[in-house]
Amino acid sequence: MIAVRAREIPPFIVMDVLERAQVLETQGEEVIHLEVGEPDFETPACIKQAAARAMTEGKTHYTHSLGLLELREAITEHYQHKYGVSVKPENIIVTAGTSPAMFLIFAALIEPGDEIILPDPHYACYPNFIRFLGGRPVYVPVREENGFVYEVEEVKKAISPRTKAVLINSPANPTGMLTPPEVIKELAELGIPLISDEIYHGLVYEGKEHSALEFTDNAFVLNGFSKAYAMTGWRLGYLIAPSAFIRPMQKIQQNFFICAPSIAQYAAITALKEAQPDVERMRAIYDERRKYLFSALKEMNLAPKRPPQGAFYFFINVKHITTNSYRLAFDILEKVRVAVTPGIDFGKRGEGFLRLSYANSLEDIKEGLKRLKTYLERYAG
Ligand SMILES: Cc1ncc(COP(=O)(O)O)c(C=O)c1O
């Protein structure tokens, strides 16, 4: 018999959309991909060269379970330089992607029945990690009219004796919105640890991203190289945590993952030290697409009230068309060959929305919107 935790974990629906799109492609159909949250850029050349060097030099062994000291020092410098916060290398654990870092943090925090406060909508996988570890996600609505930002009063009301942390993700997946610094500050003042997923930092077009560490030491930071450095397949991320948690998390890492990939770690040192111009180049291109999409969606009456400020997503309200975003997304795929992510993937309050990713060329985005327009005219009357 298959264990309940394995039977009951929900799928990551965006992967189901992608896999259905791939079936259509093997049948010769041309699908426009606006579903996946993955940079369309290649990893910058200097990073690839650093990896090739590491490989040639035989740096192919296990590393320290916390990660290479040189990489942790580079992360320290990055946080000092970008946010003016001082982080010690011994408070960092390098992991095989941000996802394992999430696992380590939740595993170190949650006893059965403990609660983690999450925004709704939210990145699809958070509640699944929490439930898998016996915890309970407690949702606080974030509303379109409020820029999809927490209302601190509502967070306060959601706190119980079992609350272990409040999660913030800014800029956010799926909404692309930033949490203003004064809100992070107020959340920090609640005295509950913050878990701050900073994976989209570096991809901000309006305003400025802030680390939770600017406001409190009582925080767990998640970050990684997948998005800003276009390194999804390298599988490299990290966490920053209070000292008392490091040894327990290190033991989990040693047992379950041993260490993060060595070649990716060497490459990441170069990413932090040399790839900022590449990050800026990619950011500028995303911004151009974002501006195009906002005005094109406006013409289609699908634009959000405010343009997203970061990441590479638009979360568009389609409640006037459907209350079943799952069915709508698959119908759009079948009828006009555009893959989009149903809002329900991101929680109950994501229902009635679709997420469009602009991690795709402007040419594809234009073709995708043209097809969406056709779909709306023909099938969504
Ligand atoms: C908000 C957020 N956090 C974490 C991740 C996971 O990233 P990684 O590739 O580093 O595991 C993603 C991936 O889409 C994400 O959107």
XYZ file of N, CA, C and O in Angstrom, residues 11 26 41 59 78 80 90 94 137 145 171 233 258 297 300 311 320 350 357 364:
80
model
N -0.512 17.284 -7.204
C 0.468 17.531 -8.260
C 0.763 19.026 -8.355
O -0.012 19.843 -7.860
N 4.729 16.722 -29.567
C 5.225 15.504 -30.240
C 4.287 15.114 -31.390
O 4.669 14.393 -32.288
N 16.345 32.491 -20.944
C 17.727 32.824 -21.272
C 18.644 31.654 -20.948
O 18.362 30.865 -20.050
N 37.079 19.300 -9.766
C 36.345 19.677 -8.539
C 34.992 18.969 -8.544
O 33.931 19.596 -8.545
N 27.311 39.459 -0.934
C 26.135 39.861 -1.710
C 25.091 40.502 -0.794
O 24.545 41.565 -1.095
N 25.608 41.842 2.126
C 26.156 43.090 2.687
C 26.026 44.224 1.660
O 25.542 45.312 1.970
N 28.693 31.021 8.478
C 28.230 29.845 9.249
C 26.714 29.847 9.478
O 26.167 28.900 10.040
N 24.062 25.919 1.801
C 23.874 25.859 0.352
C 23.187 24.531 0.035
O 23.556 23.485 0.572
N -0.843 24.560 6.901
C -0.784 25.910 6.338
C -2.010 26.706 6.781
O -3.121 26.178 6.756
N -7.017 44.131 -5.117
C -7.199 45.578 -4.935
C -6.172 46.178 -3.968
O -5.966 47.373 -3.923
N 9.605 39.835 -4.588
C 8.386 39.789 -5.389
C 7.814 38.373 -5.394
O 8.550 37.398 -5.266
N 18.326 24.577 -14.138
C 18.758 23.175 -14.227
C 20.003 22.853 -13.415
O 20.367 21.687 -13.265
N 23.340 15.108 1.470
C 24.806 15.152 1.600
C 25.337 16.570 1.377
O 25.839 17.186 2.285
N -2.539 43.608 -22.620
C -3.611 43.014 -21.799
C -4.694 44.050 -21.489
O -5.872 43.723 -21.380
N -7.132 44.139 -24.070
C -7.996 42.951 -24.054
C -8.866 42.913 -22.790
O -9.511 41.900 -22.519
N 9.586 39.674 -10.552
C 9.491 38.290 -11.052
C 9.203 38.316 -12.556
O 9.608 39.272 -13.239
N -14.702 36.952 -15.107
C -15.825 37.232 -16.002
C -15.981 36.130 -17.056
O -16.969 36.083 -17.764
N -6.649 31.873 -5.763
C -6.121 31.997 -7.124
C -7.161 31.582 -8.151
O -6.978 31.802 -9.352
N 3.397 33.741 -17.824
C 4.814 34.009 -17.579
C 5.386 34.741 -18.789
O 5.097 34.370 -19.922
N 7.110 35.387 -29.186
C 6.192 34.340 -28.713
C 5.056 34.936 -27.877
O 3.917 34.491 -27.957
